[in-house]
Amino acid sequence: MKNLRNSIVLATLLISLPALAQQAKPETFIKWRQSAYQVLVWNSYRIRSNLEGQYNRDDVIKAATIINALANGGLGGLYPAGTDKGKGWRDTTVKPELFHDGARVKELAGNFGREAEELLKVAGSGDAAAVKAQYGKLSQSCKGCHEDFKVKE
Amino acid sequence: MKNLRNSIVLATLLISLPALAQQAKPETFIKWRQSAYQVLVWNSYRIRSNLEGQYNRDDVIKAATIINALANGGLGGLYPAGTDKGKGWRDTTVKPELFHDGARVKELAGNFGREAEELLKVAGSGDAAAVKAQYGKLSQSCKGCHEDFKVKE
């Protein structure tokens, strides 16, 4: 029975080899996550531009939709084992703690997801003052994670 | 009357100066768009991984949500005048034609947006074969734009 089970495990491993062969490299994951954060920076910039200049409801909704899609879209998958060091577009600025404190990561990621979802809801209202207030809360959730898990530059 | 109007225009310009002073640099826009495309590559990879390996409906929905948010989220705003040349994360690979053929850009961007929206709908069904077919259509719309507006590497 144990041999049979081992054979099945081996057969499964062999069958999935082609897919595994295409597994992205650690450097690629680092590049992707650096890209994802830059997309967040871009859309933060869009929201700030709307708050400081001519307010365009549709533009704010689009920006908030992108932020929300990323914040609740599985960014954690961009931190597989082996990506604590390495160079994507540039050297990673992640702290090793991120790979060891799962509970804290989950808490902070949850905050970020909730604030982003709320921002999208508020964006729909077209109320610039409410967007400004919620954008402030979202920024705090970004900062919280940077303090714990991003090397100061 | 004309002088009054000129004064108002001048006053408006002066008032909006602080916001304008924070306008992102051309290199920043190039970095942001290179990042946005890498986020599309990441989520393409996720969908392919699901189609080639263990299919997870939620993961595909998340990936399709990110792609759709970007495809319909104003990527065009990342190509302001003055960004036809320059270095973001690396030298831009945009062809100058993109800045001169607005009708074609609009057509291709429209295709991309529609295929991405359809992919998100299909992802909701959890039907892997349908996702595979629609993912193929989306990939074609990516390719269409690359052929016209991206320098071959």
Coordinates of N, CA, C and O in Angstrom, one line a residue, chain B:
Chain B
M1 N -13.6 93.3 -20.8 CA -14.1 91.9 -20.7 C -13.0 90.9 -21.0 O -12.8 90.0 -20.3
K2 N -12.3 91.2 -22.1 CA -11.2 90.3 -22.5 C -10.1 90.3 -21.4 O -9.5 89.3 -21.1
N3 N -9.9 91.6 -20.9 CA -8.8 91.7 -19.8 C -9.2 90.9 -18.5 O -8.4 90.3 -17.9
L4 N -10.5 91.1 -18.2 CA -11.1 90.3 -17.1 C -10.9 88.8 -17.2 O -10.4 88.1 -16.4
R5 N -11.2 88.4 -18.4 CA -11.1 86.9 -18.7 C -9.6 86.5 -18.6 O -9.3 85.5 -18.0
N6 N -8.7 87.3 -19.2 CA -7.3 87.0 -19.1 C -6.8 86.9 -17.6 O -6.0 86.1 -17.2
S7 N -7.4 87.9 -16.8 CA -7.0 87.9 -15.4 C -7.4 86.6 -14.7 O -6.7 86.1 -13.9
I8 N -8.6 86.2 -15.1 CA -9.2 85.0 -14.4 C -8.3 83.8 -14.8 O -8.0 82.9 -14.0
V9 N -8.0 83.7 -16.1 CA -7.1 82.6 -16.6 C -5.8 82.6 -15.9 O -5.4 81.6 -15.4
L10 N -5.2 83.8 -15.7 CA -3.9 83.9 -15.0 C -4.1 83.5 -13.6 O -3.2 82.7 -13.1
A11 N -5.1 84.0 -12.9 CA -5.4 83.6 -11.5 C -5.5 82.1 -11.4 O -4.9 81.5 -10.5
T12 N -6.2 81.5 -12.3 CA -6.4 80.1 -12.2 C -5.1 79.3 -12.4 O -4.8 78.4 -11.7
L13 N -4.3 79.8 -13.3 CA -3.0 79.2 -13.5 C -2.2 79.3 -12.3 O -1.5 78.3 -11.9
L14 N -2.2 80.5 -11.6 CA -1.4 80.7 -10.4 C -1.9 79.8 -9.3 O -1.1 79.1 -8.6
I15 N -3.2 79.7 -9.2 CA -3.8 78.8 -8.1 C -3.4 77.4 -8.3 O -3.1 76.7 -7.3
S16 N -3.3 76.9 -9.6 CA -3.1 75.5 -9.8 C -1.6 75.2 -9.8 O -1.2 74.1 -10.0
L17 N -0.7 76.2 -9.6 CA 0.7 76.0 -9.7 C 1.2 74.9 -8.7 O 2.0 74.0 -9.1
P18 N 0.8 75.0 -7.4 CA 1.3 73.9 -6.5 C 1.1 72.5 -7.0 O 1.9 71.7 -7.0
A19 N -0.2 72.3 -7.5 CA -0.5 70.9 -8.0 C 0.4 70.6 -9.2 O 0.9 69.5 -9.3
L20 N 0.5 71.6 -10.1 CA 1.3 71.4 -11.3 C 2.8 71.0 -10.9 O 3.4 70.3 -11.6
A21 N 3.3 71.7 -9.9 CA 4.6 71.5 -9.4 C 4.9 70.0 -9.0 O 6.0 69.5 -9.1
Q22 N 3.8 69.3 -8.7 CA 3.9 67.9 -8.3 C 3.7 67.0 -9.5 O 3.6 65.8 -9.3
Q23 N 3.5 67.5 -10.7 CA 3.3 66.7 -11.8 C 4.4 65.7 -12.0 O 5.6 66.0 -11.8
A24 N 4.0 64.4 -12.2 CA 5.1 63.4 -12.3 C 5.9 63.6 -13.5 O 5.5 64.2 -14.5
K25 N 7.2 63.2 -13.5 CA 8.1 63.4 -14.6 C 7.8 62.3 -15.7 O 7.3 61.3 -15.4
P26 N 8.2 62.7 -16.9 CA 8.1 61.7 -18.0 C 8.6 60.3 -17.7 O 8.0 59.3 -17.9
E27 N 9.8 60.3 -17.0 CA 10.4 59.0 -16.7 C 9.6 58.2 -15.7 O 9.6 57.0 -15.7
T28 N 8.8 58.9 -14.9 CA 8.0 58.2 -13.9 C 6.8 57.6 -14.6 O 6.4 56.5 -14.3
F29 N 6.2 58.3 -15.6 CA 5.1 57.7 -16.3 C 5.6 56.5 -17.1 O 4.9 55.5 -17.2
I30 N 6.8 56.5 -17.6 CA 7.3 55.4 -18.3 C 7.5 54.2 -17.4 O 7.2 53.0 -17.7
K31 N 8.0 54.5 -16.2 CA 8.2 53.4 -15.2 C 6.8 52.8 -14.8 O 6.7 51.6 -14.6
W32 N 5.9 53.7 -14.6 CA 4.5 53.2 -14.2 C 3.9 52.3 -15.3 O 3.3 51.3 -15.0
R33 N 4.1 52.7 -16.6 CA 3.5 51.9 -17.6 C 4.2 50.6 -17.8 O 3.6 49.5 -18.0
Q34 N 5.5 50.6 -17.6 CA 6.3 49.3 -17.7 C 5.8 48.4 -16.5 O 5.7 47.2 -16.7
S35 N 5.5 49.0 -15.4 CA 5.1 48.3 -14.2 C 3.7 47.7 -14.5 O 3.4 46.5 -14.2
A36 N 2.8 48.5 -15.1 CA 1.4 48.1 -15.4 C 1.5 46.8 -16.3 O 0.7 45.9 -16.1
Y37 N 2.3 46.9 -17.3 CA 2.4 45.7 -18.2 C 3.0 44.5 -17.5 O 2.6 43.4 -17.8
Q38 N 3.9 44.7 -16.6 CA 4.4 43.5 -15.9 C 3.4 42.9 -15.0 O 3.3 41.7 -14.7
V39 N 2.5 43.8 -14.4 CA 1.4 43.3 -13.6 C 0.4 42.4 -14.5 O -0.1 41.4 -14.1
L40 N 0.3 42.9 -15.8 CA -0.5 42.1 -16.7 C 0.2 40.7 -17.0 O -0.5 39.7 -17.1
V41 N 1.5 40.8 -17.2 CA 2.2 39.5 -17.4 C 2.1 38.6 -16.2 O 1.9 37.4 -16.4
W42 N 2.2 39.1 -15.0 CA 2.1 38.3 -13.8 C 0.7 37.6 -13.8 O 0.6 36.4 -13.5
N43 N -0.3 38.4 -14.1 CA -1.7 37.8 -14.0 C -2.0 36.9 -15.2 O -2.8 36.0 -15.0
S44 N -1.3 37.1 -16.3 CA -1.4 36.1 -17.4 C -0.8 34.8 -17.0 O -1.3 33.7 -17.2
Y45 N 0.4 34.9 -16.3 CA 1.1 33.8 -15.8 C 0.2 33.0 -14.8 O 0.1 31.7 -14.9
R46 N -0.5 33.7 -14.0 CA -1.4 33.0 -13.0 C -2.5 32.2 -13.7 O -2.8 31.1 -13.3
I47 N -3.1 32.9 -14.7 CA -4.2 32.2 -15.4 C -3.6 31.0 -16.2 O -4.2 29.9 -16.1
R48 N -2.5 31.1 -16.8 CA -1.9 30.0 -17.5 C -1.6 28.8 -16.5 O -1.8 27.7 -16.8
S49 N -1.0 29.2 -15.3 CA -0.7 28.2 -14.3 C -1.9 27.4 -13.9 O -1.9 26.2 -13.7
N50 N -3.0 28.1 -13.8 CA -4.3 27.5 -13.4 C -4.8 26.5 -14.5 O -5.3 25.5 -14.3
L51 N -4.6 27.0 -15.8 CA -5.1 26.2 -16.9 C -4.2 24.9 -17.1 O -4.7 23.9 -17.5
E52 N -2.9 25.1 -16.8 CA -2.0 24.0 -17.0 C -1.9 23.0 -15.8 O -1.5 21.9 -16.0
G53 N -2.3 23.5 -14.7 CA -2.1 22.7 -13.5 C -3.5 22.5 -12.8 O -4.5 22.3 -13.4
Q54 N -3.4 22.6 -11.5 CA -4.7 22.6 -10.7 C -5.5 23.8 -10.9 O -4.9 24.9 -10.6
Y55 N -6.7 23.7 -11.3 CA -7.5 24.9 -11.6 C -8.2 25.4 -10.3 O -8.9 24.7 -9.6
N56 N -7.9 26.7 -10.0 CA -8.6 27.3 -8.8 C -9.4 28.5 -9.2 O -8.8 29.5 -9.6
R57 N -10.7 28.3 -9.1 CA -11.6 29.4 -9.6 C -11.3 30.7 -9.0 O -11.3 31.8 -9.7
D58 N -11.2 30.8 -7.7 CA -11.0 32.1 -7.0 C -9.7 32.8 -7.5 O -9.7 34.0 -7.7
D59 N -8.6 32.0 -7.7 CA -7.4 32.6 -8.1 C -7.5 33.2 -9.5 O -7.0 34.3 -9.8
V60 N -8.2 32.5 -10.4 CA -8.5 32.9 -11.8 C -9.3 34.2 -11.7 O -9.0 35.2 -12.5
I61 N -10.3 34.2 -10.9 CA -11.2 35.5 -10.8 C -10.3 36.6 -10.3 O -10.4 37.7 -10.9
K62 N -9.4 36.4 -9.3 CA -8.6 37.5 -8.8 C -7.7 38.0 -9.9 O -7.5 39.2 -10.1
A63 N -7.1 37.1 -10.7 CA -6.2 37.5 -11.8 C -6.9 38.3 -12.9 O -6.5 39.3 -13.3
A64 N -8.1 37.7 -13.2 CA -8.9 38.4 -14.3 C -9.4 39.8 -13.8 O -9.6 40.7 -14.6
T65 N -9.7 39.9 -12.5 CA -10.1 41.2 -11.9 C -9.0 42.2 -12.1 O -9.3 43.4 -12.4
I66 N -7.8 41.8 -11.8 CA -6.7 42.8 -11.9 C -6.5 43.2 -13.4 O -6.3 44.3 -13.7
I67 N -6.5 42.2 -14.3 CA -6.3 42.5 -15.7 C -7.4 43.4 -16.2 O -7.2 44.4 -16.9
N68 N -8.7 43.1 -15.8 CA -9.8 43.9 -16.2 C -9.7 45.4 -15.7 O -10.0 46.3 -16.4
A69 N -9.3 45.5 -14.4 CA -9.2 46.8 -13.8 C -8.2 47.7 -14.6 O -8.4 48.8 -14.8
L70 N -7.1 47.0 -15.0 CA -6.1 47.8 -15.7 C -6.5 48.0 -17.2 O -6.4 49.2 -17.7
A71 N -7.1 47.0 -17.8 CA -7.5 47.2 -19.2 C -8.5 48.2 -19.4 O -8.6 48.9 -20.5
N72 N -9.4 48.4 -18.4 CA -10.4 49.4 -18.5 C -10.2 50.6 -17.5 O -11.1 51.3 -17.1
G73 N -8.9 50.7 -17.1 CA -8.6 51.7 -16.0 C -7.8 52.9 -16.4 O -7.3 53.6 -15.5
G74 N -7.7 53.2 -17.7 CA -7.0 54.4 -18.1 C -5.5 54.3 -18.3 O -4.8 55.2 -18.0
L75 N -5.1 53.2 -18.9 CA -3.7 53.0 -19.2 C -3.2 54.1 -20.2 O -2.0 54.5 -20.1
G76 N -4.1 54.6 -21.0 CA -3.8 55.7 -21.9 C -3.2 56.9 -21.2 O -2.3 57.6 -21.8
G77 N -3.6 57.1 -20.0 CA -3.0 58.3 -19.2 C -1.6 58.1 -18.9 O -0.9 59.1 -18.5
L78 N -1.0 57.0 -19.2 CA 0.4 56.8 -18.9 C 1.3 57.1 -20.1 O 2.5 56.9 -20.1
Y79 N 0.7 57.7 -21.2 CA 1.4 58.1 -22.4 C 1.2 59.6 -22.6 O 0.8 59.9 -23.7
P80 N 1.5 60.4 -21.7 CA 1.4 61.8 -21.9 C 2.5 62.3 -23.0 O 3.5 61.6 -23.2
A81 N 2.2 63.4 -23.6 CA 3.2 64.0 -24.5 C 4.6 64.1 -23.8 O 4.7 64.4 -22.6
G82 N 5.6 63.8 -24.6 CA 7.0 63.8 -24.0 C 7.5 62.5 -23.4 O 8.6 62.4 -22.9
T83 N 6.7 61.5 -23.6 CA 7.1 60.1 -23.1 C 7.3 59.1 -24.2 O 7.3 57.9 -24.0
D84 N 7.6 59.7 -25.4 CA 7.9 58.8 -26.5 C 9.3 58.2 -26.5 O 9.6 57.2 -27.0
K85 N 10.1 59.0 -25.7 CA 11.5 58.5 -25.5 C 11.8 58.6 -24.0 O 11.2 59.5 -23.3
G86 N 12.7 57.8 -23.5 CA 13.1 58.0 -22.1 C 13.2 56.7 -21.4 O 12.9 55.6 -21.9
K87 N 13.7 56.7 -20.1 CA 14.0 55.5 -19.4 C 13.1 55.5 -18.1 O 13.2 56.4 -17.3
G88 N 12.3 54.5 -17.9 CA 11.7 54.2 -16.7 C 12.5 53.3 -15.9 O 13.6 53.6 -15.5
W89 N 12.0 52.0 -15.7 CA 12.8 50.9 -15.2 C 14.0 50.7 -16.2 O 15.1 50.3 -15.8
R90 N 13.6 50.8 -17.5 CA 14.6 50.7 -18.6 C 14.1 51.5 -19.7 O 13.0 52.2 -19.6
D91 N 14.8 51.6 -20.9 CA 14.4 52.4 -22.0 C 13.0 52.0 -22.5 O 12.7 50.8 -22.5
T92 N 12.2 53.0 -22.8 CA 10.8 52.6 -23.3 C 10.9 51.9 -24.6 O 11.8 52.1 -25.4
T93 N 10.0 51.0 -24.9 CA 9.9 50.2 -26.1 C 8.7 50.7 -26.9 O 8.3 50.0 -27.8
V94 N 8.2 51.8 -26.6 CA 7.0 52.3 -27.4 C 7.5 52.8 -28.7 O 8.6 53.4 -28.8
K95 N 6.7 52.6 -29.8 CA 7.0 53.2 -31.1 C 6.3 54.6 -31.1 O 5.3 54.8 -30.6
P96 N 7.0 55.5 -31.8 CA 6.5 56.9 -31.9 C 5.1 56.9 -32.5 O 4.3 57.8 -32.2
E97 N 4.7 55.9 -33.3 CA 3.4 55.9 -34.0 C 2.2 56.0 -33.0 O 1.2 56.5 -33.3
L98 N 2.5 55.5 -31.8 CA 1.4 55.5 -30.8 C 0.9 56.9 -30.5 O -0.3 57.1 -30.2
F99 N 1.8 57.8 -30.6 CA 1.5 59.2 -30.3 C 0.8 60.0 -31.4 O 0.4 61.1 -31.3
H100 N 0.7 59.3 -32.6 CA 0.2 60.0 -33.8 C -1.0 59.3 -34.4 O -1.7 59.9 -35.2
D101 N -1.3 58.1 -33.9 CA -2.5 57.4 -34.5 C -3.5 57.1 -33.5 O -3.8 55.9 -33.1
G102 N -4.2 58.2 -33.0 CA -5.2 58.1 -32.0 C -6.3 57.1 -32.3 O -6.8 56.4 -31.4
A103 N -6.8 57.1 -33.5 CA -7.9 56.2 -33.9 C -7.6 54.8 -33.7 O -8.3 54.0 -33.1
R104 N -6.4 54.4 -34.2 CA -5.9 53.0 -34.1 C -5.7 52.6 -32.6 O -6.1 51.5 -32.2
V105 N -5.1 53.5 -31.8 CA -4.9 53.2 -30.4 C -6.2 53.0 -29.7 O -6.4 52.1 -28.9
K106 N -7.2 53.9 -30.0 CA -8.5 53.8 -29.4 C -9.2 52.4 -29.7 O -9.8 51.8 -28.9
E107 N -9.0 52.0 -31.0 CA -9.6 50.8 -31.5 C -9.0 49.6 -30.7 O -9.7 48.7 -30.2
L108 N -7.6 49.5 -30.6 CA -6.9 48.4 -30.0 C -7.2 48.4 -28.5 O -7.4 47.4 -27.9
A109 N -7.2 49.6 -27.9 CA -7.5 49.7 -26.4 C -8.9 49.2 -26.1 O -9.2 48.5 -25.1
G110 N -9.8 49.5 -27.0 CA -11.2 49.1 -26.9 C -11.3 47.6 -27.0 O -12.0 47.0 -26.1
N111 N -10.6 47.0 -27.9 CA -10.6 45.5 -28.0 C -10.1 44.9 -26.7 O -10.7 43.9 -26.2
F112 N -9.0 45.4 -26.3 CA -8.3 44.9 -25.1 C -9.3 45.0 -23.9 O -9.5 44.0 -23.1
G113 N -9.9 46.1 -23.7 CA -10.9 46.3 -22.6 C -12.0 45.3 -22.7 O -12.4 44.7 -21.7
R114 N -12.6 45.1 -23.9 CA -13.7 44.2 -24.1 C -13.3 42.8 -23.8 O -14.1 42.0 -23.1
E115 N -12.2 42.3 -24.3 CA -11.8 40.9 -24.1 C -11.5 40.7 -22.6 O -11.7 39.6 -22.1
A116 N -10.9 41.7 -21.9 CA -10.6 41.5 -20.5 C -11.9 41.5 -19.7 O -12.0 40.7 -18.7
E117 N -12.9 42.3 -20.0 CA -14.2 42.3 -19.3 C -14.8 40.9 -19.5 O -15.4 40.3 -18.6
E118 N -14.8 40.4 -20.8 CA -15.4 39.1 -21.0 C -14.6 38.0 -20.3 O -15.3 37.0 -19.8
L119 N -13.3 38.1 -20.2 CA -12.5 37.1 -19.4 C -13.0 37.0 -18.0 O -13.2 36.0 -17.4
L120 N -13.2 38.2 -17.4 CA -13.7 38.3 -16.0 C -15.1 37.6 -15.8 O -15.3 36.8 -14.9
K121 N -15.9 37.9 -16.8 CA -17.3 37.2 -16.8 C -17.1 35.7 -16.8 O -17.7 35.0 -16.0
V122 N -16.3 35.2 -17.8 CA -16.1 33.8 -18.0 C -15.5 33.2 -16.8 O -15.8 32.0 -16.4
A123 N -14.5 33.9 -16.1 CA -13.8 33.4 -15.0 C -14.8 33.1 -13.9 O -14.7 32.1 -13.1
G124 N -15.9 33.9 -13.7 CA -16.9 33.7 -12.7 C -17.6 32.3 -12.9 O -18.1 31.7 -11.9
S125 N -17.7 31.8 -14.1 CA -18.4 30.6 -14.4 C -17.6 29.4 -13.8 O -18.2 28.3 -13.6
G126 N -16.3 29.5 -13.7 CA -15.4 28.4 -13.3 C -15.2 27.4 -14.3 O -14.6 26.3 -14.0
D127 N -15.6 27.7 -15.6 CA -15.5 26.7 -16.7 C -14.1 26.9 -17.3 O -13.9 27.8 -18.1
A128 N -13.2 26.0 -17.0 CA -11.8 26.1 -17.4 C -11.6 26.2 -18.9 O -10.8 27.0 -19.5
A129 N -12.4 25.4 -19.6 CA -12.3 25.4 -21.1 C -12.7 26.7 -21.7 O -12.1 27.3 -22.6
A130 N -13.8 27.3 -21.1 CA -14.2 28.6 -21.6 C -13.2 29.7 -21.3 O -13.0 30.6 -22.0
V131 N -12.6 29.6 -20.1 CA -11.6 30.5 -19.7 C -10.4 30.4 -20.6 O -9.8 31.5 -21.1
K132 N -10.0 29.2 -21.0 CA -8.9 29.0 -21.9 C -9.2 29.7 -23.3 O -8.3 30.4 -23.8
A133 N -10.4 29.5 -23.8 CA -10.8 30.1 -25.1 C -10.7 31.6 -25.0 O -10.2 32.3 -25.9
Q134 N -11.3 32.1 -23.9 CA -11.3 33.6 -23.8 C -10.0 34.2 -23.5 O -9.6 35.3 -24.0
Y135 N -9.2 33.4 -22.8 CA -7.8 33.9 -22.5 C -7.0 34.0 -23.9 O -6.2 34.9 -24.1
G136 N -7.3 33.1 -24.8 CA -6.7 33.1 -26.1 C -7.1 34.4 -26.9 O -6.2 35.0 -27.5
K137 N -8.3 34.8 -26.8 CA -8.8 36.0 -27.4 C -8.1 37.2 -26.8 O -7.7 38.2 -27.5
L138 N -8.0 37.2 -25.5 CA -7.4 38.3 -24.8 C -5.9 38.5 -25.3 O -5.4 39.5 -25.6
S139 N -5.2 37.3 -25.3 CA -3.8 37.3 -25.8 C -3.7 37.9 -27.2 O -2.7 38.6 -27.4
Q140 N -4.6 37.6 -28.0 CA -4.6 38.1 -29.4 C -4.7 39.7 -29.4 O -4.0 40.3 -30.1
S141 N -5.5 40.2 -28.5 CA -5.7 41.6 -28.4 C -4.4 42.3 -27.9 O -4.0 43.4 -28.2
C142 N -3.6 41.6 -27.0 CA -2.3 42.1 -26.5 C -1.4 42.2 -27.7 O -0.7 43.2 -28.0
K143 N -1.3 41.0 -28.4 CA -0.4 40.9 -29.6 C -0.7 42.0 -30.6 O 0.2 42.6 -31.2
G144 N -2.0 42.3 -30.9 CA -2.3 43.3 -31.9 C -1.7 44.6 -31.6 O -1.2 45.3 -32.5
C145 N -1.7 45.0 -30.3 CA -1.2 46.3 -29.9 C 0.4 46.3 -30.0 O 1.0 47.2 -30.4
H146 N 1.0 45.1 -29.5 CA 2.4 45.0 -29.6 C 2.9 45.2 -31.0 O 3.9 45.8 -31.2
E147 N 2.2 44.5 -31.9 CA 2.7 44.6 -33.3 C 2.7 46.0 -33.9 O 3.6 46.4 -34.6
D148 N 1.7 46.8 -33.5 CA 1.6 48.1 -34.0 C 2.5 49.1 -33.3 O 3.0 50.1 -33.8
F149 N 2.6 48.9 -32.0 CA 3.1 50.0 -31.1 C 4.3 49.7 -30.2 O 4.7 50.5 -29.4
K150 N 4.8 48.5 -30.3 CA 5.9 48.1 -29.4 C 7.1 47.7 -30.2 O 6.9 46.9 -31.2
V151 N 8.2 48.2 -30.0 CA 9.5 47.9 -30.7 C 9.8 46.4 -30.4 O 9.7 46.0 -29.2
K152 N 10.1 45.7 -31.4 CA 10.4 44.3 -31.3 C 11.8 44.1 -30.5 O 12.7 44.9 -30.8
E153 N 11.8 43.2 -29.6 CA 13.1 43.0 -28.8 C 13.8 41.7 -29.1 O 13.1 40.8 -29.5

